[in-house]
């Protein structure tokens, strides 16, 4: 794998605004790994894990995990209660529809220390990509409910009707849908569907070479239609064409969990793991890096204010509104939150 000197010295012209988004009375923030901007250019959508993190939306299954805040931070829309196990990614398409990537399922887990697992629930769900209207109507579902457990994956082979640990999705201008899959063990790939949800193709395997991935964690697309993959486990961005052809790889934006490209081809990347979850990348500072998606030039770096953090810290998901205001969705340290950065 290629290496380069850390890009830690870029200037930071942003100041942090905490507490901007207002939760309903009695509800606290949980882990929040993904954020996107509404088609109005200023309202913000987040996928929040129901006031906690692991299996939180199973425990608190009356809470809506999909939340929309207006430009003043007021909650103006919410939905998704009882439909989503573990919201991992969010994408708002050009029609304003909201795509949620559900990265886990509701199968019971064997208790630590042994013992029998709880009984199987009557309805298995999760491990899917769900397309919602802006008011919460389910318009499309990609993937079989519950996916396929790891111990059954080999027998399932290369079937196209399920995901296992999907991370993110992106809808191209022509309506084609790209889904990034692979958060831990199992496959690492990008699956392409048409606008009706029909499988077209897939590309990528596990590895460190071109069009190989290790946790393809987030997706974005520039004005040229190039697909940017935050290949987190390989500490790089891979740039591909829409059929999986390799174009370039960039390391200067660090180990990205989240990536966003605005209408002016400004790239925003969120590194939530360097030096903490991933000590091998420890000479790189966590934080949000801002640069040029056309040239790869790095312009700014908003560093993690808690450099001693030992877990997932600072923004994991990132977006910018039409005014250049940046929003960072934080998984931890607990509790999660949504930070706002202005110049």
mmCIF file of C-alpha atoms in Angstrom:
data_model
loop_
_atom_site.group_PDB
_atom_site.id
_atom_site.type_symbol
_atom_site.label_atom_id
_atom_site.label_comp_id
_atom_site.label_asym_id
_atom_site.label_seq_id
_atom_site.Cartn_x
_atom_site.Cartn_y
_atom_site.Cartn_z
ATOM 1 C CA UNK A 1 0.000 0.000 0.000
ATOM 2 C CA UNK A 2 1.315 3.440 -0.878
ATOM 3 C CA UNK A 3 2.199 5.828 1.927
ATOM 4 C CA UNK A 4 2.797 9.553 2.212
ATOM 5 C CA UNK A 5 3.646 12.109 4.874
ATOM 6 C CA UNK A 6 0.682 13.146 7.032
ATOM 7 C CA UNK A 7 -1.249 16.207 5.885
ATOM 8 C CA UNK A 8 -1.822 17.690 9.321
ATOM 9 C CA UNK A 9 -0.717 21.293 8.833
ATOM 10 C CA UNK A 10 -3.456 22.719 6.604
ATOM 11 C CA UNK A 11 -5.106 25.839 8.093
ATOM 12 C CA UNK A 12 -8.432 25.765 9.933
ATOM 13 C CA UNK A 13 -10.589 28.821 9.172
ATOM 14 C CA UNK A 14 -13.697 27.297 10.809
ATOM 15 C CA UNK A 15 -15.207 27.756 14.247
ATOM 16 C CA UNK A 16 -17.361 25.127 15.920
ATOM 17 C CA UNK A 17 -21.022 25.682 16.804
ATOM 18 C CA UNK A 18 -22.205 23.149 19.378
ATOM 19 C CA UNK A 19 -25.815 22.399 20.251
ATOM 20 C CA UNK A 20 -27.217 23.721 16.974
ATOM 21 C CA UNK A 21 -29.643 20.861 16.304
ATOM 22 C CA UNK A 22 -32.466 20.681 18.838
ATOM 23 C CA UNK A 23 -33.743 17.232 19.823
ATOM 24 C CA UNK A 24 -37.296 16.820 21.153
ATOM 25 C CA UNK A 25 -37.734 17.219 24.902
ATOM 26 C CA UNK A 26 -36.584 14.111 26.731
ATOM 27 C CA UNK A 27 -34.606 12.682 23.817
ATOM 28 C CA UNK A 28 -30.824 12.621 23.830
ATOM 29 C CA UNK A 29 -28.424 12.221 20.943
ATOM 30 C CA UNK A 30 -27.173 8.764 20.103
ATOM 31 C CA UNK A 31 -24.405 7.752 17.751
ATOM 32 C CA UNK A 32 -24.786 9.500 14.408
ATOM 33 C CA UNK A 33 -22.587 8.233 11.591
ATOM 34 C CA UNK A 34 -24.135 9.932 8.574
ATOM 35 C CA UNK A 35 -25.519 13.283 7.477
ATOM 36 C CA UNK A 36 -26.712 14.846 4.205
ATOM 37 C CA UNK A 37 -28.224 18.095 2.990
ATOM 38 C CA UNK A 38 -31.798 18.483 1.757
ATOM 39 C CA UNK A 39 -32.532 19.531 -1.810
ATOM 40 C CA UNK A 40 -33.357 23.012 -0.443
ATOM 41 C CA UNK A 41 -29.624 23.382 0.210
ATOM 42 C CA UNK A 42 -29.837 24.315 3.886
ATOM 43 C CA UNK A 43 -31.927 21.770 5.796
ATOM 44 C CA UNK A 44 -29.977 18.835 7.204
ATOM 45 C CA UNK A 45 -30.885 15.143 7.409
ATOM 46 C CA UNK A 46 -29.220 12.738 9.832
ATOM 47 C CA UNK A 47 -29.508 9.039 10.584
ATOM 48 C CA UNK A 48 -29.299 8.759 14.384
ATOM 49 C CA UNK A 49 -29.174 5.490 16.342
ATOM 50 C CA UNK A 50 -32.152 6.075 18.620
ATOM 51 C CA UNK A 51 -30.363 7.710 21.565
ATOM 52 C CA UNK A 52 -27.641 5.047 21.829
ATOM 53 C CA UNK A 53 -25.511 2.991 19.399
ATOM 54 C CA UNK A 54 -25.451 -0.783 19.037
ATOM 55 C CA UNK A 55 -28.970 -2.156 18.551
ATOM 56 C CA UNK A 56 -30.357 1.096 19.886
ATOM 57 C CA UNK A 57 -33.190 1.222 17.369
ATOM 58 C CA UNK A 58 -34.266 -2.257 18.504
ATOM 59 C CA UNK A 59 -34.255 -1.232 22.150
ATOM 60 C CA UNK A 60 -35.904 2.138 21.468
ATOM 61 C CA UNK A 61 -38.055 1.003 18.570
ATOM 62 C CA UNK A 62 -40.632 3.763 18.970
ATOM 63 C CA UNK A 63 -38.043 6.449 18.180
ATOM 64 C CA UNK A 64 -37.585 7.735 14.648
ATOM 65 C CA UNK A 65 -33.956 7.365 13.511
ATOM 66 C CA UNK A 66 -34.318 9.592 10.420
ATOM 67 C CA UNK A 67 -34.357 13.271 11.396
ATOM 68 C CA UNK A 68 -34.559 16.503 9.407
ATOM 69 C CA UNK A 69 -33.523 19.862 10.867
ATOM 70 C CA UNK A 70 -34.221 23.232 9.270
ATOM 71 C CA UNK A 71 -31.616 25.972 8.873
ATOM 72 C CA UNK A 72 -32.204 27.090 12.469
ATOM 73 C CA UNK A 73 -31.700 23.614 13.929
ATOM 74 C CA UNK A 74 -35.381 22.891 14.541
ATOM 75 C CA UNK A 75 -36.597 19.328 14.023
ATOM 76 C CA UNK A 76 -39.167 19.518 11.209
ATOM 77 C CA UNK A 77 -39.499 15.884 10.069
ATOM 78 C CA UNK A 78 -38.798 12.418 11.418
ATOM 79 C CA UNK A 79 -39.657 8.846 10.492
ATOM 80 C CA UNK A 80 -38.397 5.264 10.372
ATOM 81 C CA UNK A 81 -39.375 3.887 13.799
ATOM 82 C CA UNK A 82 -39.473 0.093 13.744
ATOM 83 C CA UNK A 83 -38.101 -0.126 10.203
ATOM 84 C CA UNK A 84 -34.360 0.282 10.713
ATOM 85 C CA UNK A 85 -31.998 -1.675 12.961
ATOM 86 C CA UNK A 86 -28.728 0.271 12.739
ATOM 87 C CA UNK A 87 -28.708 3.312 10.456
ATOM 88 C CA UNK A 88 -25.227 3.579 9.006
ATOM 89 C CA UNK A 89 -25.495 5.704 5.871
ATOM 90 C CA UNK A 90 -27.828 8.368 4.512
ATOM 91 C CA UNK A 91 -28.135 9.878 1.042
ATOM 92 C CA UNK A 92 -30.555 12.496 -0.281
ATOM 93 C CA UNK A 93 -31.062 12.209 -4.035
ATOM 94 C CA UNK A 94 -31.848 14.981 -6.524
ATOM 95 C CA UNK A 95 -35.604 14.501 -6.067
ATOM 96 C CA UNK A 96 -35.306 14.897 -2.302
ATOM 97 C CA UNK A 97 -35.836 11.223 -1.484
ATOM 98 C CA UNK A 98 -33.945 9.906 1.522
ATOM 99 C CA UNK A 99 -31.977 6.665 1.272
ATOM 100 C CA UNK A 100 -31.067 4.891 4.509
ATOM 101 C CA UNK A 101 -28.422 2.190 4.624
ATOM 102 C CA UNK A 102 -29.185 -0.264 7.436
ATOM 103 C CA UNK A 103 -25.955 -2.019 8.357
ATOM 104 C CA UNK A 104 -27.180 -4.669 10.811
ATOM 105 C CA UNK A 105 -30.136 -6.992 11.359
ATOM 106 C CA UNK A 106 -32.367 -7.907 14.290
ATOM 107 C CA UNK A 107 -31.318 -11.521 14.718
ATOM 108 C CA UNK A 108 -30.718 -12.216 18.420
ATOM 109 C CA UNK A 109 -27.130 -12.208 19.590
ATOM 110 C CA UNK A 110 -25.602 -14.916 21.767
ATOM 111 C CA UNK A 111 -24.931 -13.487 25.233
ATOM 112 C CA UNK A 112 -21.331 -12.819 26.161
ATOM 113 C CA UNK A 113 -19.941 -15.603 28.290
ATOM 114 C CA UNK A 114 -22.102 -18.224 26.609
ATOM 115 C CA UNK A 115 -25.658 -19.312 27.069
ATOM 116 C CA UNK A 116 -28.509 -19.661 24.655
ATOM 117 C CA UNK A 117 -29.430 -16.849 22.308
ATOM 118 C CA UNK A 118 -32.913 -15.359 22.655
ATOM 119 C CA UNK A 119 -35.589 -16.784 20.346
ATOM 120 C CA UNK A 120 -35.698 -15.642 16.736
ATOM 121 C CA UNK A 121 -38.120 -12.740 16.194
ATOM 122 C CA UNK A 122 -41.158 -13.281 14.002
ATOM 123 C CA UNK A 123 -40.000 -10.621 11.529
ATOM 124 C CA UNK A 124 -36.380 -10.453 10.396
ATOM 125 C CA UNK A 125 -35.249 -7.140 8.953
ATOM 126 C CA UNK A 126 -32.157 -5.021 8.427
ATOM 127 C CA UNK A 127 -29.092 -5.327 6.148
ATOM 128 C CA UNK A 128 -30.961 -3.355 3.495
ATOM 129 C CA UNK A 129 -31.067 -0.057 1.636
ATOM 130 C CA UNK A 130 -34.414 1.723 1.982
ATOM 131 C CA UNK A 131 -35.605 4.611 -0.181
ATOM 132 C CA UNK A 132 -38.035 6.934 1.618
ATOM 133 C CA UNK A 133 -40.009 9.860 0.285
ATOM 134 C CA UNK A 134 -39.251 13.179 2.044
ATOM 135 C CA UNK A 135 -42.210 12.463 4.356
ATOM 136 C CA UNK A 136 -41.279 8.873 5.196
ATOM 137 C CA UNK A 137 -43.170 6.719 2.705
ATOM 138 C CA UNK A 138 -41.176 3.617 1.753
ATOM 139 C CA UNK A 139 -40.657 3.790 -2.022
ATOM 140 C CA UNK A 140 -38.104 1.033 -2.623
ATOM 141 C CA UNK A 141 -36.091 -1.553 -0.722
ATOM 142 C CA UNK A 142 -32.858 -3.086 -1.984
ATOM 143 C CA UNK A 143 -31.635 -6.367 -0.526
ATOM 144 C CA UNK A 144 -33.335 -9.247 1.195
ATOM 145 C CA UNK A 145 -34.608 -8.521 4.696
ATOM 146 C CA UNK A 146 -31.977 -9.587 7.215
ATOM 147 C CA UNK A 147 -29.281 -10.301 4.641
ATOM 148 C CA UNK A 148 -27.407 -13.589 5.018
ATOM 149 C CA UNK A 149 -25.479 -14.405 8.217
ATOM 150 C CA UNK A 150 -21.730 -14.829 7.894
ATOM 151 C CA UNK A 151 -21.860 -18.577 8.499
ATOM 152 C CA UNK A 152 -24.201 -18.952 5.512
ATOM 153 C CA UNK A 153 -22.424 -16.626 3.117
ATOM 154 C CA UNK A 154 -20.190 -19.243 1.469
ATOM 155 C CA UNK A 155 -23.186 -21.393 0.611
ATOM 156 C CA UNK A 156 -25.052 -18.367 -0.736
ATOM 157 C CA UNK A 157 -22.238 -17.621 -3.166
ATOM 158 C CA UNK A 158 -22.399 -14.466 -5.257
ATOM 159 C CA UNK A 159 -26.134 -13.948 -4.991
ATOM 160 C CA UNK A 160 -27.317 -10.474 -5.785
ATOM 161 C CA UNK A 161 -30.443 -10.273 -3.651
ATOM 162 C CA UNK A 162 -28.816 -9.528 -0.320
ATOM 163 C CA UNK A 163 -26.215 -7.383 1.397
ATOM 164 C CA UNK A 164 -24.065 -8.049 4.403
ATOM 165 C CA UNK A 165 -23.032 -4.926 6.287
ATOM 166 C CA UNK A 166 -23.854 -2.314 3.626
ATOM 167 C CA UNK A 167 -22.271 1.047 4.365
ATOM 168 C CA UNK A 168 -23.499 3.742 2.006
ATOM 169 C CA UNK A 169 -25.402 4.452 -1.203
ATOM 170 C CA UNK A 170 -25.286 7.120 -3.882
ATOM 171 C CA UNK A 171 -27.734 7.890 -6.701
ATOM 172 C CA UNK A 172 -26.122 9.157 -9.917
ATOM 173 C CA UNK A 173 -27.730 11.907 -12.041
ATOM 174 C CA UNK A 174 -29.203 9.275 -14.398
ATOM 175 C CA UNK A 175 -30.805 7.417 -11.480
ATOM 176 C CA UNK A 176 -28.332 4.535 -11.234
ATOM 177 C CA UNK A 177 -27.792 3.441 -7.634
ATOM 178 C CA UNK A 178 -24.418 2.506 -6.160
ATOM 179 C CA UNK A 179 -24.215 0.614 -2.860
ATOM 180 C CA UNK A 180 -20.958 0.139 -0.935
ATOM 181 C CA UNK A 181 -20.800 -3.118 1.024
ATOM 182 C CA UNK A 182 -18.310 -4.434 3.555
ATOM 183 C CA UNK A 183 -17.873 -3.106 7.082
ATOM 184 C CA UNK A 184 -15.837 -5.946 8.541
ATOM 185 C CA UNK A 185 -15.587 -9.534 7.470
ATOM 186 C CA UNK A 186 -17.089 -10.780 4.224
ATOM 187 C CA UNK A 187 -17.261 -9.088 0.853
ATOM 188 C CA UNK A 188 -15.903 -5.685 -0.059
ATOM 189 C CA UNK A 189 -17.597 -4.448 -3.215
ATOM 190 C CA UNK A 190 -19.699 -1.813 -4.959
ATOM 191 C CA UNK A 191 -23.031 -2.977 -6.416
ATOM 192 C CA UNK A 192 -24.730 -1.002 -9.191
ATOM 193 C CA UNK A 193 -28.504 -0.981 -9.793
ATOM 194 C CA UNK A 194 -30.655 0.923 -12.253
ATOM 195 C CA UNK A 195 -33.246 3.475 -11.152
ATOM 196 C CA UNK A 196 -35.861 0.729 -10.744
ATOM 197 C CA UNK A 197 -33.604 -1.222 -8.379
ATOM 198 C CA UNK A 198 -32.621 -3.911 -10.878
ATOM 199 C CA UNK A 199 -29.120 -5.336 -10.494
ATOM 200 C CA UNK A 200 -26.712 -4.205 -13.222
ATOM 201 C CA UNK A 201 -23.221 -5.166 -12.115
ATOM 202 C CA UNK A 202 -20.744 -5.172 -9.258
ATOM 203 C CA UNK A 203 -17.057 -4.486 -8.920
ATOM 204 C CA UNK A 204 -14.383 -4.795 -6.288
ATOM 205 C CA UNK A 205 -12.862 -7.484 -4.102
ATOM 206 C CA UNK A 206 -11.030 -7.483 -0.789
ATOM 207 C CA UNK A 207 -7.467 -6.223 -1.097
ATOM 208 C CA UNK A 208 -5.180 -3.224 -1.446
ATOM 209 C CA UNK A 209 -4.840 -2.909 -5.214
ATOM 210 C CA UNK A 210 -6.872 -0.909 -7.720
ATOM 211 C CA UNK A 211 -10.624 -1.570 -7.408
ATOM 212 C CA UNK A 212 -9.957 -3.593 -4.265
ATOM 213 C CA UNK A 213 -11.394 -2.410 -0.974
ATOM 214 C CA UNK A 214 -11.129 -2.762 2.767
ATOM 215 C CA UNK A 215 -14.314 -1.208 4.128
ATOM 216 C CA UNK A 216 -15.650 0.966 1.285
ATOM 217 C CA UNK A 217 -17.276 3.174 3.872
ATOM 218 C CA UNK A 218 -18.734 6.139 1.989
ATOM 219 C CA UNK A 219 -19.500 7.264 -1.571
ATOM 220 C CA UNK A 220 -19.610 10.575 -3.436
ATOM 221 C CA UNK A 221 -19.611 11.772 -7.040
ATOM 222 C CA UNK A 222 -18.076 14.860 -8.635
ATOM 223 C CA UNK A 223 -19.391 17.031 -11.480
ATOM 224 C CA UNK A 224 -17.624 14.811 -14.027
ATOM 225 C CA UNK A 225 -19.546 11.767 -12.816
ATOM 226 C CA UNK A 226 -16.508 10.148 -11.222
ATOM 227 C CA UNK A 227 -17.310 7.883 -8.278
ATOM 228 C CA UNK A 228 -15.261 8.597 -5.136
ATOM 229 C CA UNK A 229 -14.970 5.706 -2.673
ATOM 230 C CA UNK A 230 -13.776 6.306 0.887
ATOM 231 C CA UNK A 231 -11.736 3.087 1.107
ATOM 232 C CA UNK A 232 -11.328 3.429 4.852
ATOM 233 C CA UNK A 233 -9.338 0.309 5.704
ATOM 234 C CA UNK A 234 -6.819 1.180 2.996
ATOM 235 C CA UNK A 235 -6.461 4.802 4.198
ATOM 236 C CA UNK A 236 -7.309 6.241 0.795
ATOM 237 C CA UNK A 237 -9.879 7.512 -1.672
ATOM 238 C CA UNK A 238 -10.309 5.520 -4.856
ATOM 239 C CA UNK A 239 -11.689 7.368 -7.877
ATOM 240 C CA UNK A 240 -13.526 5.163 -10.375
ATOM 241 C CA UNK A 241 -15.715 5.518 -13.409
ATOM 242 C CA UNK A 242 -19.319 4.372 -13.099
ATOM 243 C CA UNK A 243 -18.503 0.902 -14.412
ATOM 244 C CA UNK A 244 -15.738 0.323 -11.892
ATOM 245 C CA UNK A 245 -12.812 1.428 -14.043
ATOM 246 C CA UNK A 246 -9.877 2.663 -11.977
ATOM 247 C CA UNK A 247 -8.920 6.330 -12.413
ATOM 248 C CA UNK A 248 -6.811 7.338 -9.409
ATOM 249 C CA UNK A 249 -6.137 6.867 -5.715
ATOM 250 C CA UNK A 250 -5.531 9.671 -3.205
ATOM 251 C CA UNK A 251 -4.000 9.369 0.245
ATOM 252 C CA UNK A 252 -3.764 13.051 1.221
ATOM 253 C CA UNK A 253 -7.275 13.156 2.728
ATOM 254 C CA UNK A 254 -6.336 10.475 5.294
ATOM 255 C CA UNK A 255 -8.425 7.540 6.542
ATOM 256 C CA UNK A 256 -11.936 8.612 5.571
ATOM 257 C CA UNK A 257 -15.118 7.339 7.160
ATOM 258 C CA UNK A 258 -17.243 9.936 5.357
ATOM 259 C CA UNK A 259 -16.938 11.818 2.076
ATOM 260 C CA UNK A 260 -19.031 14.534 0.398
ATOM 261 C CA UNK A 261 -18.503 16.581 -2.779
ATOM 262 C CA UNK A 262 -20.522 19.753 -3.335
ATOM 263 C CA UNK A 263 -21.740 21.359 -6.567
ATOM 264 C CA UNK A 264 -18.461 23.279 -6.886
ATOM 265 C CA UNK A 265 -16.358 20.115 -6.593
ATOM 266 C CA UNK A 266 -15.182 20.918 -3.092
ATOM 267 C CA UNK A 267 -14.431 17.656 -1.294
ATOM 268 C CA UNK A 268 -15.131 17.185 2.414
ATOM 269 C CA UNK A 269 -13.668 14.126 4.139
ATOM 270 C CA UNK A 270 -14.136 12.942 7.732
ATOM 271 C CA UNK A 271 -11.411 10.915 9.477
ATOM 272 C CA UNK A 272 -12.773 9.486 12.737
ATOM 273 C CA UNK A 273 -10.249 6.692 13.358
ATOM 274 C CA UNK A 274 -6.609 7.614 12.722
ATOM 275 C CA UNK A 275 -4.488 7.053 15.809
ATOM 276 C CA UNK A 276 -7.379 5.675 17.857
ATOM 277 C CA UNK A 277 -9.335 2.815 16.294
ATOM 278 C CA UNK A 278 -6.467 2.549 13.809
ATOM 279 C CA UNK A 279 -3.160 3.180 15.626
ATOM 280 C CA UNK A 280 -1.146 2.201 12.527
ATOM 281 C CA UNK A 281 -2.294 5.507 11.008
ATOM 282 C CA UNK A 282 -1.358 7.300 14.200
ATOM 283 C CA UNK A 283 0.836 10.014 12.710
ATOM 284 C CA UNK A 284 -2.237 11.390 10.932
ATOM 285 C CA UNK A 285 -4.552 13.672 12.883
ATOM 286 C CA UNK A 286 -8.270 12.937 12.907
ATOM 287 C CA UNK A 287 -10.716 15.558 11.738
ATOM 288 C CA UNK A 288 -12.395 16.981 8.650
ATOM 289 C CA UNK A 289 -10.245 17.740 5.605
ATOM 290 C CA UNK A 290 -11.462 20.044 2.840
ATOM 291 C CA UNK A 291 -9.998 20.130 -0.646
ATOM 292 C CA UNK A 292 -10.493 20.219 -4.392
ATOM 293 C CA UNK A 293 -12.096 17.146 -5.967
ATOM 294 C CA UNK A 294 -10.778 18.114 -9.416
ATOM 295 C CA UNK A 295 -7.112 18.432 -8.502
ATOM 296 C CA UNK A 296 -6.756 16.695 -5.143
ATOM 297 C CA UNK A 297 -5.403 19.844 -3.502
ATOM 298 C CA UNK A 298 -5.907 19.846 0.269
ATOM 299 C CA UNK A 299 -6.987 23.269 1.534
ATOM 300 C CA UNK A 300 -8.191 23.026 5.157
ATOM 301 C CA UNK A 301 -8.158 20.710 8.154
ATOM 302 C CA UNK A 302 -10.528 20.921 11.132
ATOM 303 C CA UNK A 303 -8.708 18.814 13.742
ATOM 304 C CA UNK A 304 -10.315 16.644 16.398
ATOM 305 C CA UNK A 305 -10.414 18.824 19.545
ATOM 306 C CA UNK A 306 -9.766 15.703 21.644
ATOM 307 C CA UNK A 307 -6.511 14.247 20.280
ATOM 308 C CA UNK A 308 -6.215 11.793 23.189
ATOM 309 C CA UNK A 309 -9.503 10.056 22.338
ATOM 310 C CA UNK A 310 -9.060 6.277 22.103
ATOM 311 C CA UNK A 311 -12.186 5.305 20.143
ATOM 312 C CA UNK A 312 -14.204 6.599 17.225
ATOM 313 C CA UNK A 313 -13.892 10.351 17.639
ATOM 314 C CA UNK A 314 -14.968 13.541 15.887
ATOM 315 C CA UNK A 315 -16.978 13.429 12.642
ATOM 316 C CA UNK A 316 -17.635 10.108 10.900
ATOM 317 C CA UNK A 317 -20.124 11.568 8.429
ATOM 318 C CA UNK A 318 -19.766 14.975 6.794
ATOM 319 C CA UNK A 319 -21.722 17.321 4.528
ATOM 320 C CA UNK A 320 -21.758 21.005 3.589
ATOM 321 C CA UNK A 321 -24.782 23.153 2.816
ATOM 322 C CA UNK A 322 -25.051 25.566 -0.127
ATOM 323 C CA UNK A 323 -23.452 28.315 1.985
ATOM 324 C CA UNK A 324 -20.370 26.238 2.767
ATOM 325 C CA UNK A 325 -21.380 25.506 6.356
ATOM 326 C CA UNK A 326 -20.023 22.079 7.335
ATOM 327 C CA UNK A 327 -21.873 19.524 9.455
ATOM 328 C CA UNK A 328 -20.115 16.603 11.126
ATOM 329 C CA UNK A 329 -22.032 13.555 12.389
ATOM 330 C CA UNK A 330 -20.298 11.936 15.350
ATOM 331 C CA UNK A 331 -20.560 8.320 16.489
ATOM 332 C CA UNK A 332 -18.591 9.019 19.637
ATOM 333 C CA UNK A 333 -17.211 9.388 22.120
ATOM 334 C CA UNK A 334 -20.613 8.747 23.668
ATOM 335 C CA UNK A 335 -23.027 10.291 23.249
ATOM 336 C CA UNK A 336 -22.997 11.090 19.554
ATOM 337 C CA UNK A 337 -23.835 14.538 18.258
ATOM 338 C CA UNK A 338 -24.063 16.787 15.214
ATOM 339 C CA UNK A 339 -21.484 19.559 15.022
ATOM 340 C CA UNK A 340 -21.698 22.689 12.872
ATOM 341 C CA UNK A 341 -18.627 24.467 11.478
ATOM 342 C CA UNK A 342 -18.788 27.997 10.055
ATOM 343 C CA UNK A 343 -16.219 30.409 8.636
#
